[in-house]
Tab-separated table of N, CA and C in Angstrom:
chain	number	residue	atom	x	y	z
A	26	PHE	N	-14.455	-16.914	-0.810
A	26	PHE	CA	-13.163	-15.845	-1.321
A	26	PHE	C	-13.779	-15.085	-1.623
A	27	SER	N	-13.980	-14.233	-0.982
A	27	SER	CA	-14.767	-12.866	-0.838
A	27	SER	C	-13.599	-11.720	-0.845
A	28	GLY	N	-14.216	-10.730	-1.099
A	28	GLY	CA	-12.656	-9.467	-1.029
A	28	GLY	C	-11.708	-9.959	-2.009
A	29	ALA	N	-11.695	-10.304	-2.869
A	29	ALA	CA	-10.753	-10.504	-3.992
A	29	ALA	C	-9.871	-9.403	-4.023
A	30	GLY	N	-10.684	-8.367	-4.149
A	30	GLY	CA	-10.073	-7.251	-4.716
A	30	GLY	C	-9.056	-6.370	-3.893
A	31	GLU	N	-9.305	-6.659	-2.474
A	31	GLU	CA	-8.540	-6.556	-1.548
A	31	GLU	C	-7.113	-7.521	-1.253
A	32	ARG	N	-6.844	-8.414	-1.907
A	32	ARG	CA	-5.853	-9.432	-2.033
A	32	ARG	C	-5.030	-9.127	-3.144
A	33	ALA	N	-3.600	-9.388	-2.689
A	33	ALA	CA	-2.784	-9.528	-3.687
A	33	ALA	C	-2.742	-10.739	-4.761
A	34	LEU	N	-2.160	-10.604	-5.799
A	34	LEU	CA	-1.895	-11.571	-6.806
A	34	LEU	C	-0.872	-12.401	-5.845
A	35	ILE	N	0.355	-12.040	-5.560
A	35	ILE	CA	1.311	-12.816	-4.536
A	35	ILE	C	1.331	-11.679	-3.015
A	36	ALA	N	0.933	-12.092	-2.065
A	36	ALA	CA	1.104	-11.485	-1.066
A	36	ALA	C	2.503	-12.339	-0.461
A	37	ARG	N	3.562	-11.599	-0.944
A	37	ARG	CA	4.952	-12.142	-0.158
A	37	ARG	C	4.654	-12.481	1.409
A	38	GLY	N	5.059	-13.655	1.499
A	38	GLY	CA	5.375	-14.241	2.822
A	38	GLY	C	4.185	-14.701	3.341
A	39	GLU	N	3.105	-14.684	2.663
A	39	GLU	CA	1.475	-15.317	3.018
A	39	GLU	C	0.804	-15.890	1.892
A	40	PRO	N	1.013	-17.087	1.770
A	40	PRO	CA	0.414	-18.019	0.696
A	40	PRO	C	-1.133	-17.848	0.771
A	41	ASP	N	-1.676	-18.270	2.157
A	41	ASP	CA	-3.004	-17.931	2.292
A	41	ASP	C	-3.577	-16.698	1.874
A	42	LYS	N	-2.958	-15.705	1.731
A	42	LYS	CA	-3.554	-14.407	1.448
A	42	LYS	C	-3.137	-14.167	-0.276
A	43	SER	N	-2.479	-14.768	-1.135
A	43	SER	CA	-2.453	-14.792	-2.195
A	43	SER	C	-3.420	-15.440	-3.237
A	44	ILE	N	-3.788	-14.538	-4.254
A	44	ILE	CA	-4.491	-14.833	-5.010
A	44	ILE	C	-3.936	-16.185	-5.915
A	45	LEU	N	-2.704	-16.073	-6.213
A	45	LEU	CA	-2.086	-16.990	-7.099
A	45	LEU	C	-2.017	-18.427	-6.095
A	46	ILE	N	-2.091	-18.342	-5.247
A	46	ILE	CA	-1.945	-19.579	-4.533
A	46	ILE	C	-3.618	-20.364	-4.428
A	47	HIS	N	-4.283	-19.433	-3.805
A	47	HIS	CA	-5.760	-19.763	-4.150
A	47	HIS	C	-6.304	-20.445	-5.514
A	48	ALA	N	-5.749	-19.755	-6.485
A	48	ALA	CA	-5.761	-20.475	-7.933
A	48	ALA	C	-5.177	-21.692	-8.234
A	49	VAL	N	-3.995	-21.720	-8.059
A	49	VAL	CA	-3.505	-23.107	-7.891
A	49	VAL	C	-4.282	-24.308	-7.002
A	50	ARG	N	-4.634	-24.019	-5.748
A	50	ARG	CA	-5.151	-24.952	-4.904
A	50	ARG	C	-6.614	-25.229	-5.517
A	51	TYR	N	-7.034	-24.440	-6.240
A	51	TYR	CA	-8.508	-24.757	-6.804
A	51	TYR	C	-9.589	-24.280	-5.866
A	52	THR	N	-9.434	-23.372	-4.951
A	52	THR	CA	-10.285	-23.410	-3.879
A	52	THR	C	-11.470	-22.507	-4.367
A	53	VAL	N	-11.374	-21.892	-5.307
A	53	VAL	CA	-12.132	-20.647	-6.158
A	53	VAL	C	-12.762	-21.530	-7.252
A	54	PRO	N	-13.847	-21.997	-7.357
A	54	PRO	CA	-14.403	-22.101	-8.667
A	54	PRO	C	-14.264	-21.331	-10.178
A	55	ALA	N	-14.555	-20.118	-9.816
A	55	ALA	CA	-14.273	-19.123	-10.896
A	55	ALA	C	-12.527	-18.896	-11.035
A	56	LEU	N	-11.818	-19.434	-10.437
A	56	LEU	CA	-10.194	-18.966	-10.516
A	56	LEU	C	-9.763	-19.962	-10.095
A	57	ARG	N	-9.398	-20.607	-11.191
A	57	ARG	CA	-8.679	-22.191	-11.316
A	57	ARG	C	-7.278	-21.854	-11.946
A	58	MET	N	-6.172	-22.152	-11.795
A	58	MET	CA	-5.209	-22.149	-12.781
A	58	MET	C	-4.108	-23.358	-12.402
A	59	PRO	N	-3.773	-24.074	-13.360
A	59	PRO	CA	-4.164	-23.697	-14.746
A	59	PRO	C	-5.386	-24.405	-15.174
A	60	PRO	N	-6.210	-23.717	-16.229
A	60	PRO	CA	-7.769	-24.283	-16.304
A	60	PRO	C	-7.766	-25.707	-16.999
A	61	SER	N	-6.366	-26.576	-17.283
A	61	SER	CA	-6.987	-27.523	-17.905
A	61	SER	C	-6.395	-28.497	-16.828
A	62	GLY	N	-6.300	-28.116	-15.671
A	62	GLY	CA	-6.463	-29.442	-14.713
A	62	GLY	C	-5.057	-28.992	-13.442
A	63	LYS	N	-5.739	-29.324	-12.200
A	63	LYS	CA	-4.980	-28.831	-11.150
A	63	LYS	C	-3.502	-29.755	-11.183
A	64	LEU	N	-2.676	-28.815	-10.596
A	64	LEU	CA	-1.248	-29.042	-10.583
A	64	LEU	C	-0.996	-30.320	-9.448
A	65	PRO	N	-0.038	-30.765	-9.143
A	65	PRO	CA	0.289	-32.095	-8.633
A	65	PRO	C	0.693	-31.198	-7.160
A	66	ALA	N	0.474	-32.145	-6.122
A	66	ALA	CA	0.405	-31.483	-4.579
A	66	ALA	C	1.956	-30.878	-4.395
A	67	ASP	N	2.741	-31.264	-5.217
A	67	ASP	CA	4.289	-31.356	-4.942
A	67	ASP	C	4.325	-29.898	-5.572
A	68	LYS	N	3.994	-29.647	-6.474
A	68	LYS	CA	4.177	-28.392	-7.475
A	68	LYS	C	3.548	-27.179	-6.711
A	69	ILE	N	2.309	-27.380	-5.876
A	69	ILE	CA	1.561	-26.288	-5.192
A	69	ILE	C	2.412	-26.190	-3.988
A	70	ALA	N	3.178	-27.030	-3.200
A	70	ALA	CA	3.824	-26.921	-2.158
A	70	ALA	C	5.035	-26.104	-2.697
A	71	THR	N	5.794	-26.191	-3.736
A	71	THR	CA	6.634	-25.629	-4.036
A	71	THR	C	6.375	-23.872	-4.153
A	72	LEU	N	5.488	-23.594	-4.900
A	72	LEU	CA	4.764	-22.179	-4.932
A	72	LEU	C	4.396	-21.617	-3.647
A	73	GLU	N	3.816	-22.336	-2.586
A	73	GLU	CA	3.617	-21.813	-1.512
A	73	GLU	C	5.043	-21.600	-0.712
A	74	GLU	N	5.618	-22.595	-0.652
A	74	GLU	CA	7.045	-22.287	-0.231
A	74	GLU	C	7.623	-20.970	-0.915
A	75	TRP	N	7.778	-20.744	-2.176
A	75	TRP	CA	8.178	-19.432	-2.689
A	75	TRP	C	7.472	-18.498	-2.246
A	76	VAL	N	6.119	-18.276	-1.981
A	76	VAL	CA	5.672	-17.180	-1.372
A	76	VAL	C	6.107	-17.106	-0.233
A	77	LYS	N	6.073	-17.942	0.805
A	77	LYS	CA	6.465	-17.884	2.327
A	77	LYS	C	7.676	-17.149	2.107
A	78	ARG	N	8.830	-17.357	1.220
A	78	ARG	CA	9.994	-16.917	1.069
A	78	ARG	C	9.904	-15.423	0.937
A	79	GLY	N	8.842	-15.127	0.365
A	79	GLY	CA	9.026	-13.663	0.022
A	79	GLY	C	8.941	-13.759	-1.660
A	80	ALA	N	8.912	-14.831	-2.172
A	80	ALA	CA	8.409	-14.903	-3.818
A	80	ALA	C	9.692	-14.332	-4.344
A	81	PRO	N	10.983	-14.266	-4.015
A	81	PRO	CA	12.134	-14.030	-4.603
A	81	PRO	C	12.389	-14.443	-5.863
A	82	PHE	N	13.207	-13.550	-7.114
A	82	PHE	CA	13.380	-13.837	-8.287
A	82	PHE	C	14.592	-14.462	-8.295
A	83	PRO	N	15.123	-15.437	-8.999
A	83	PRO	CA	16.569	-15.781	-9.095
A	83	PRO	C	17.532	-15.131	-9.643
A	84	ALA	N	18.593	-14.789	-9.395
A	84	ALA	CA	19.382	-13.694	-9.541
A	84	ALA	C	19.728	-14.018	-11.468
A	85	GLU	N	19.946	-12.846	-12.060
A	85	GLU	CA	20.266	-13.289	-13.612
A	85	GLU	C	21.467	-13.524	-13.734
A	86	LYS	N	21.842	-14.797	-14.279
A	86	LYS	CA	23.215	-14.977	-14.813
A	86	LYS	C	23.544	-14.641	-16.133
A	87	ASN	N	24.745	-14.288	-16.420
A	87	ASN	CA	25.374	-13.652	-17.628
A	87	ASN	C	24.636	-12.533	-18.193
A	88	HIS	N	24.308	-11.495	-17.142
A	88	HIS	CA	23.552	-10.305	-17.216
A	88	HIS	C	24.279	-9.448	-17.945
A	89	THR	N	24.157	-8.755	-19.498
A	89	THR	CA	24.616	-7.981	-20.132
A	89	THR	C	24.021	-6.743	-20.536
A	90	THR	N	24.702	-5.675	-20.488
A	90	THR	CA	24.087	-4.220	-20.638
A	90	THR	C	23.813	-4.139	-22.244
A	91	PRO	N	22.404	-3.671	-22.261
A	91	PRO	CA	22.433	-3.370	-23.614
A	91	PRO	C	22.941	-2.256	-24.565
A	92	THR	N	23.314	-2.780	-25.885
A	92	THR	CA	24.156	-1.762	-26.500
A	92	THR	C	23.305	-0.695	-27.069
A	93	THR	N	24.259	0.407	-27.562
A	93	THR	CA	23.433	1.378	-28.224
A	93	THR	C	24.037	1.470	-29.694
A	94	LYS	N	24.265	0.319	-29.968
A	94	LYS	CA	24.333	0.285	-31.770
A	94	LYS	C	23.440	0.708	-32.774
A	95	ASN	N	23.860	1.264	-33.567
A	95	ASN	CA	22.740	1.449	-34.301
A	95	ASN	C	21.908	0.429	-35.335
A	96	THR	N	20.755	0.127	-35.009
A	96	THR	CA	19.827	-0.927	-35.758
A	96	THR	C	19.502	-0.510	-37.122
A	97	GLY	N	19.269	0.913	-37.427
A	97	GLY	CA	18.794	1.365	-38.435
A	97	GLY	C	17.471	1.448	-38.397
A	98	PHE	N	16.698	1.511	-37.129
A	98	PHE	CA	15.471	1.791	-36.596
A	98	PHE	C	15.474	3.005	-36.138
């Protein structure tokens, strides 16, 4: 996994170019996530699919606008 400096943590649409995916696959001994043990194959596949789809974030539900009330600070 040379050239890690040229790779993105999440290369949207390209799991094989994503540092995150290499970390969860345990393909790089010095870069393993989570360090406590490899994720099950179905969880890794879910992350790979998420990256393939462009790593979208779910829409926020019940989004509220912050208030400007005086909190005393």
